Amino acid sequence: LILHHEVKTASSGEDALSGFEPGMFDVALIDLGMPGLPGDKVAERLRDVDASISTVLMTGWSLAKDDARLAAFDDHVQKPFTEFDELLDVIGRAIATHETRIDQTVTPG
């Protein structure tokens, strides 16, 4: 099984949003503690531009299950993750979420 993912990195929340357009990415892996604009706000703004994008929180912070910031994310992975398979599982779920959203926006012709 060969996996191919194009990765773009951003050094701040504003950098992550700069030039973002609908359909540009299927999944966004976002840290909560980003400089400038916090990760939950980045996730919300990405979704405002492209409702189909799947957002994944990657954080080392311990958050309560009812933390309001979690609402901006479809899934999460706790850092540090020691098993690469854990990250692949989260990315697989995120891609499936994105594909489901795309399928829901396509109307039969």
Backbone as JSON Lines, residues from 0, in Angstrom:
{"i":0,"aa":"L","n":[0.85,-1.18,0.0],"ca":[0.0,0.0,0.0],"c":[0.89,1.24,0.0]}
{"i":1,"aa":"I","n":[0.75,2.04,-1.01],"ca":[1.51,3.29,-1.1],"c":[0.55,4.44,-0.88]}
{"i":2,"aa":"L","n":[0.89,5.29,0.06],"ca":[0.07,6.45,0.36],"c":[0.76,7.7,-0.15]}
{"i":3,"aa":"H","n":[-0.01,8.59,-0.71],"ca":[0.55,9.85,-1.18],"c":[-0.32,10.98,-0.64]}
{"i":4,"aa":"H","n":[0.31,11.84,0.1],"ca":[-0.37,13.02,0.62],"c":[0.51,14.22,0.37]}
{"i":5,"aa":"E","n":[-0.07,15.27,-0.14],"ca":[0.66,16.53,-0.29],"c":[0.51,17.29,1.01]}
{"i":6,"aa":"V","n":[1.61,17.78,1.54],"ca":[1.6,18.46,2.83],"c":[2.07,19.89,2.64]}
{"i":7,"aa":"K","n":[1.33,20.81,3.24],"ca":[1.74,22.21,3.3],"c":[1.82,22.58,4.78]}
{"i":8,"aa":"T","n":[2.9,23.23,5.16],"ca":[3.05,23.64,6.55],"c":[2.8,25.14,6.66]}
{"i":9,"aa":"A","n":[2.42,25.56,7.85],"ca":[2.19,26.97,8.12],"c":[2.82,27.31,9.47]}
{"i":10,"aa":"S","n":[3.41,28.49,9.56],"ca":[4.08,28.88,10.8],"c":[3.18,29.65,11.76]}
{"i":11,"aa":"S","n":[1.98,30.01,11.29],"ca":[1.03,30.73,12.14],"c":[-0.38,30.47,11.63]}
{"i":12,"aa":"G","n":[-1.36,30.86,12.44],"ca":[-2.75,30.73,12.02],"c":[-3.04,31.54,10.77]}
{"i":13,"aa":"E","n":[-2.52,32.76,10.73],"ca":[-2.74,33.62,9.56],"c":[-2.1,33.01,8.31]}
{"i":14,"aa":"D","n":[-0.91,32.44,8.48],"ca":[-0.22,31.8,7.36],"c":[-1.04,30.62,6.82]}
{"i":15,"aa":"A","n":[-1.67,29.88,7.72],"ca":[-2.49,28.74,7.32],"c":[-3.68,29.18,6.47]}
{"i":16,"aa":"L","n":[-4.22,30.35,6.77],"ca":[-5.4,30.83,6.05],"c":[-5.05,31.58,4.76]}
{"i":17,"aa":"S","n":[-3.84,32.05,4.66],"ca":[-3.42,32.85,3.51],"c":[-3.52,32.04,2.22]}
{"i":18,"aa":"G","n":[-4.33,32.51,1.31],"ca":[-4.46,31.87,0.01],"c":[-5.3,30.61,0.0]}
{"i":19,"aa":"F","n":[-5.9,30.25,1.13],"ca":[-6.72,29.04,1.18],"c":[-7.97,29.23,0.34]}
{"i":20,"aa":"E","n":[-8.27,28.22,-0.49],"ca":[-9.44,28.26,-1.37],"c":[-10.21,26.95,-1.27]}
{"i":21,"aa":"P","n":[-11.5,26.96,-1.59],"ca":[-12.28,25.71,-1.56],"c":[-11.63,24.65,-2.45]}
{"i":22,"aa":"G","n":[-11.6,23.43,-1.94],"ca":[-11.06,22.31,-2.7],"c":[-9.55,22.18,-2.65]}
{"i":23,"aa":"M","n":[-8.88,23.11,-1.98],"ca":[-7.42,23.08,-1.94],"c":[-6.9,21.86,-1.18]}
{"i":24,"aa":"F","n":[-7.54,21.53,-0.06],"ca":[-7.13,20.39,0.76],"c":[-8.34,19.61,1.22]}
{"i":25,"aa":"D","n":[-8.13,18.32,1.46],"ca":[-9.18,17.47,2.01],"c":[-9.18,17.51,3.53]}
{"i":26,"aa":"V","n":[-7.98,17.59,4.11],"ca":[-7.79,17.49,5.56],"c":[-6.82,18.56,6.02]}
{"i":27,"aa":"A","n":[-7.09,19.13,7.19],"ca":[-6.16,20.06,7.82],"c":[-5.83,19.54,9.21]}
{"i":28,"aa":"L","n":[-4.54,19.31,9.48],"ca":[-4.05,18.94,10.8],"c":[-3.61,20.23,11.48]}
{"i":29,"aa":"I","n":[-4.23,20.56,12.6],"ca":[-4.06,21.88,13.2],"c":[-3.7,21.76,14.67]}
{"i":30,"aa":"D","n":[-2.66,22.47,15.07],"ca":[-2.29,22.55,16.49],"c":[-3.14,23.63,17.13]}
{"i":31,"aa":"L","n":[-3.52,23.44,18.36],"ca":[-4.34,24.42,19.06],"c":[-3.54,25.67,19.4]}
{"i":32,"aa":"G","n":[-2.28,25.51,19.77],"ca":[-1.46,26.62,20.22],"c":[-0.64,27.24,19.1]}
{"i":33,"aa":"M","n":[-1.28,27.67,18.05],"ca":[-0.57,28.31,16.94],"c":[-0.33,29.79,17.24]}
{"i":34,"aa":"P","n":[0.8,30.34,16.79],"ca":[1.03,31.78,16.97],"c":[-0.02,32.61,16.21]}
{"i":35,"aa":"G","n":[-0.39,33.72,16.79],"ca":[-1.31,34.64,16.12],"c":[-2.75,34.26,16.33]}
{"i":36,"aa":"L","n":[-3.22,33.3,15.61],"ca":[-4.62,32.88,15.64],"c":[-4.68,31.46,16.17]}
{"i":37,"aa":"P","n":[-5.43,31.2,17.24],"ca":[-5.47,29.85,17.79],"c":[-6.06,28.83,16.81]}
{"i":38,"aa":"G","n":[-5.66,27.59,16.98],"ca":[-6.05,26.53,16.06],"c":[-7.54,26.35,15.88]}
{"i":39,"aa":"D","n":[-8.33,26.51,16.94],"ca":[-9.78,26.35,16.79],"c":[-10.36,27.42,15.88]}
{"i":40,"aa":"K","n":[-9.81,28.63,15.95],"ca":[-10.29,29.71,15.06],"c":[-9.84,29.45,13.63]}
{"i":41,"aa":"V","n":[-8.65,28.9,13.46],"ca":[-8.18,28.53,12.12],"c":[-9.12,27.49,11.52]}
{"i":42,"aa":"A","n":[-9.46,26.47,12.31],"ca":[-10.36,25.42,11.84],"c":[-11.72,26.0,11.43]}
{"i":43,"aa":"E","n":[-12.26,26.89,12.26],"ca":[-13.55,27.51,11.94],"c":[-13.48,28.3,10.63]}
{"i":44,"aa":"R","n":[-12.42,29.05,10.45],"ca":[-12.29,29.87,9.23],"c":[-12.05,29.01,8.0]}
{"i":45,"aa":"L","n":[-11.29,27.94,8.15],"ca":[-11.11,27.03,7.01],"c":[-12.46,26.45,6.6]}
{"i":46,"aa":"R","n":[-13.25,26.05,7.57],"ca":[-14.56,25.48,7.28],"c":[-15.51,26.52,6.7]}
{"i":47,"aa":"D","n":[-15.35,27.8,7.08],"ca":[-16.16,28.86,6.48],"c":[-15.88,28.98,4.98]}
{"i":48,"aa":"V","n":[-14.63,28.77,4.6],"ca":[-14.23,28.86,3.19],"c":[-14.59,27.58,2.44]}
{"i":49,"aa":"D","n":[-14.4,26.43,3.08],"ca":[-14.64,25.14,2.44],"c":[-15.31,24.22,3.45]}
{"i":50,"aa":"A","n":[-16.61,24.1,3.37],"ca":[-17.38,23.31,4.34],"c":[-17.05,21.82,4.3]}
{"i":51,"aa":"S","n":[-16.39,21.35,3.24],"ca":[-16.09,19.93,3.14],"c":[-14.77,19.54,3.79]}
{"i":52,"aa":"I","n":[-13.92,20.5,4.13],"ca":[-12.62,20.16,4.71],"c":[-12.8,19.48,6.07]}
{"i":53,"aa":"S","n":[-12.0,18.48,6.31],"ca":[-12.01,17.79,7.59],"c":[-10.88,18.35,8.44]}
{"i":54,"aa":"T","n":[-11.2,18.75,9.66],"ca":[-10.21,19.37,10.54],"c":[-9.85,18.41,11.67]}
{"i":55,"aa":"V","n":[-8.54,18.26,11.89],"ca":[-8.04,17.36,12.93],"c":[-7.16,18.17,13.88]}
{"i":56,"aa":"L","n":[-7.48,18.09,15.15],"ca":[-6.69,18.74,16.18],"c":[-5.51,17.84,16.54]}
{"i":57,"aa":"M","n":[-4.3,18.41,16.48],"ca":[-3.09,17.73,16.96],"c":[-2.57,18.58,18.11]}
{"i":58,"aa":"T","n":[-2.65,18.05,19.33],"ca":[-2.23,18.86,20.47],"c":[-1.58,18.01,21.55]}
{"i":59,"aa":"G","n":[-0.72,18.64,22.28],"ca":[-0.13,18.02,23.46],"c":[-0.85,18.46,24.72]}
{"i":60,"aa":"W","n":[-1.77,19.4,24.58],"ca":[-2.53,19.91,25.72],"c":[-3.59,18.89,26.13]}
{"i":61,"aa":"S","n":[-3.85,18.82,27.41],"ca":[-4.94,17.99,27.91],"c":[-6.19,18.86,27.97]}
{"i":62,"aa":"L","n":[-7.2,18.45,27.24],"ca":[-8.45,19.22,27.18],"c":[-9.59,18.39,27.75]}
{"i":63,"aa":"A","n":[-10.48,19.04,28.46],"ca":[-11.68,18.37,28.95],"c":[-12.57,18.04,27.76]}
{"i":64,"aa":"K","n":[-13.32,16.96,27.88],"ca":[-14.19,16.53,26.77],"c":[-15.22,17.59,26.39]}
{"i":65,"aa":"D","n":[-15.56,18.48,27.32],"ca":[-16.55,19.52,27.04],"c":[-15.91,20.86,26.7]}
{"i":66,"aa":"D","n":[-14.61,20.87,26.42],"ca":[-13.92,22.11,26.04],"c":[-14.51,22.61,24.72]}
{"i":67,"aa":"A","n":[-15.01,23.84,24.72],"ca":[-15.7,24.41,23.56],"c":[-14.81,24.46,22.32]}
{"i":68,"aa":"R","n":[-13.5,24.52,22.51],"ca":[-12.6,24.59,21.36],"c":[-12.61,23.32,20.52]}
{"i":69,"aa":"L","n":[-13.01,22.2,21.11],"ca":[-13.04,20.94,20.38],"c":[-14.12,20.91,19.3]}
{"i":70,"aa":"A","n":[-15.14,21.75,19.43],"ca":[-16.25,21.77,18.47],"c":[-15.79,22.1,17.05]}
{"i":71,"aa":"A","n":[-14.67,22.78,16.91],"ca":[-14.18,23.18,15.59],"c":[-13.51,22.02,14.84]}
{"i":72,"aa":"F","n":[-13.33,20.89,15.51],"ca":[-12.57,19.79,14.93],"c":[-13.42,18.54,14.75]}
{"i":73,"aa":"D","n":[-13.13,17.81,13.68],"ca":[-13.81,16.55,13.41],"c":[-13.21,15.39,14.19]}
{"i":74,"aa":"D","n":[-11.92,15.49,14.46],"ca":[-11.2,14.4,15.14],"c":[-9.98,15.01,15.81]}
{"i":75,"aa":"H","n":[-9.26,14.19,16.55],"ca":[-8.04,14.69,17.2],"c":[-7.05,13.56,17.4]}
{"i":76,"aa":"V","n":[-5.8,13.95,17.52],"ca":[-4.73,13.03,17.88],"c":[-3.91,13.72,18.95]}
{"i":77,"aa":"Q","n":[-3.62,12.99,20.01],"ca":[-2.87,13.53,21.14],"c":[-1.37,13.41,20.88]}
{"i":78,"aa":"K","n":[-0.65,14.52,21.03],"ca":[0.8,14.48,20.91],"c":[1.4,14.25,22.28]}
{"i":79,"aa":"P","n":[2.51,13.63,22.4],"ca":[3.2,12.99,21.28],"c":[2.56,11.65,20.97]}
{"i":80,"aa":"F","n":[2.42,11.35,19.71],"ca":[1.94,10.02,19.33],"c":[3.17,9.18,19.02]}
{"i":81,"aa":"T","n":[3.13,7.97,19.51],"ca":[4.3,7.11,19.37],"c":[4.13,6.07,18.28]}
{"i":82,"aa":"E","n":[2.91,5.89,17.85],"ca":[2.63,4.91,16.8],"c":[2.19,5.64,15.54]}
{"i":83,"aa":"F","n":[2.95,5.47,14.47],"ca":[2.61,6.1,13.2],"c":[1.24,5.62,12.72]}
{"i":84,"aa":"D","n":[0.89,4.38,13.04],"ca":[-0.42,3.84,12.66],"c":[-1.56,4.64,13.25]}
{"i":85,"aa":"E","n":[-1.35,5.18,14.45],"ca":[-2.37,6.02,15.08],"c":[-2.66,7.25,14.22]}
{"i":86,"aa":"L","n":[-1.61,7.89,13.73],"ca":[-1.77,9.05,12.88],"c":[-2.44,8.66,11.56]}
{"i":87,"aa":"L","n":[-2.02,7.54,10.98],"ca":[-2.64,7.07,9.73],"c":[-4.13,6.78,9.92]}
{"i":88,"aa":"D","n":[-4.5,6.23,11.07],"ca":[-5.92,5.96,11.35],"c":[-6.72,7.26,11.4]}
{"i":89,"aa":"V","n":[-6.19,8.26,12.08],"ca":[-6.88,9.55,12.19],"c":[-7.0,10.19,10.81]}
{"i":90,"aa":"I","n":[-5.94,10.16,10.03],"ca":[-5.98,10.74,8.69],"c":[-6.98,9.97,7.82]}
{"i":91,"aa":"G","n":[-7.02,8.66,7.95],"ca":[-8.0,7.86,7.19],"c":[-9.42,8.24,7.53]}
{"i":92,"aa":"R","n":[-9.71,8.42,8.82],"ca":[-11.05,8.85,9.23],"c":[-11.36,10.25,8.7]}
{"i":93,"aa":"A","n":[-10.36,11.12,8.73],"ca":[-10.56,12.49,8.25],"c":[-10.85,12.51,6.76]}
{"i":94,"aa":"I","n":[-10.16,11.7,6.0],"ca":[-10.41,11.61,4.55],"c":[-11.81,11.08,4.3]}
{"i":95,"aa":"A","n":[-12.22,10.08,5.08],"ca":[-13.58,9.55,4.93],"c":[-14.62,10.61,5.26]}
{"i":96,"aa":"T","n":[-14.39,11.42,6.28],"ca":[-15.31,12.51,6.63],"c":[-15.41,13.49,5.47]}
{"i":97,"aa":"H","n":[-14.26,13.86,4.9],"ca":[-14.25,14.78,3.76],"c":[-15.03,14.19,2.58]}
{"i":98,"aa":"E","n":[-14.79,12.92,2.27],"ca":[-15.47,12.29,1.14],"c":[-16.98,12.22,1.36]}
{"i":99,"aa":"T","n":[-17.4,11.98,2.6],"ca":[-18.83,11.97,2.93],"c":[-19.43,13.35,2.69]}
{"i":100,"aa":"R","n":[-18.73,14.38,3.09],"ca":[-19.23,15.75,2.88],"c":[-19.31,16.09,1.39]}
{"i":101,"aa":"I","n":[-18.32,15.66,0.63],"ca":[-18.34,15.9,-0.81],"c":[-19.53,15.16,-1.44]}
{"i":102,"aa":"D","n":[-19.72,13.9,-1.04],"ca":[-20.84,13.11,-1.59],"c":[-22.19,13.74,-1.26]}
{"i":103,"aa":"Q","n":[-22.3,14.37,-0.1],"ca":[-23.57,14.99,0.29],"c":[-23.85,16.26,-0.49]}
{"i":104,"aa":"T","n":[-22.82,16.88,-1.06],"ca":[-23.04,18.1,-1.82],"c":[-23.28,17.84,-3.3]}
{"i":105,"aa":"V","n":[-23.02,16.61,-3.74],"ca":[-23.24,16.27,-5.14],"c":[-24.68,15.86,-5.31]}
{"i":106,"aa":"T","n":[-25.35,16.52,-6.22],"ca":[-26.75,16.18,-6.48],"c":[-26.82,15.3,-7.72]}
{"i":107,"aa":"P","n":[-27.66,14.27,-7.69],"ca":[-27.78,13.39,-8.86],"c":[-28.21,14.17,-10.08]}
{"i":108,"aa":"G","n":[-27.62,13.83,-11.22],"ca":[-27.88,14.57,-12.43],"c":[-28.94,13.99,-13.23]}
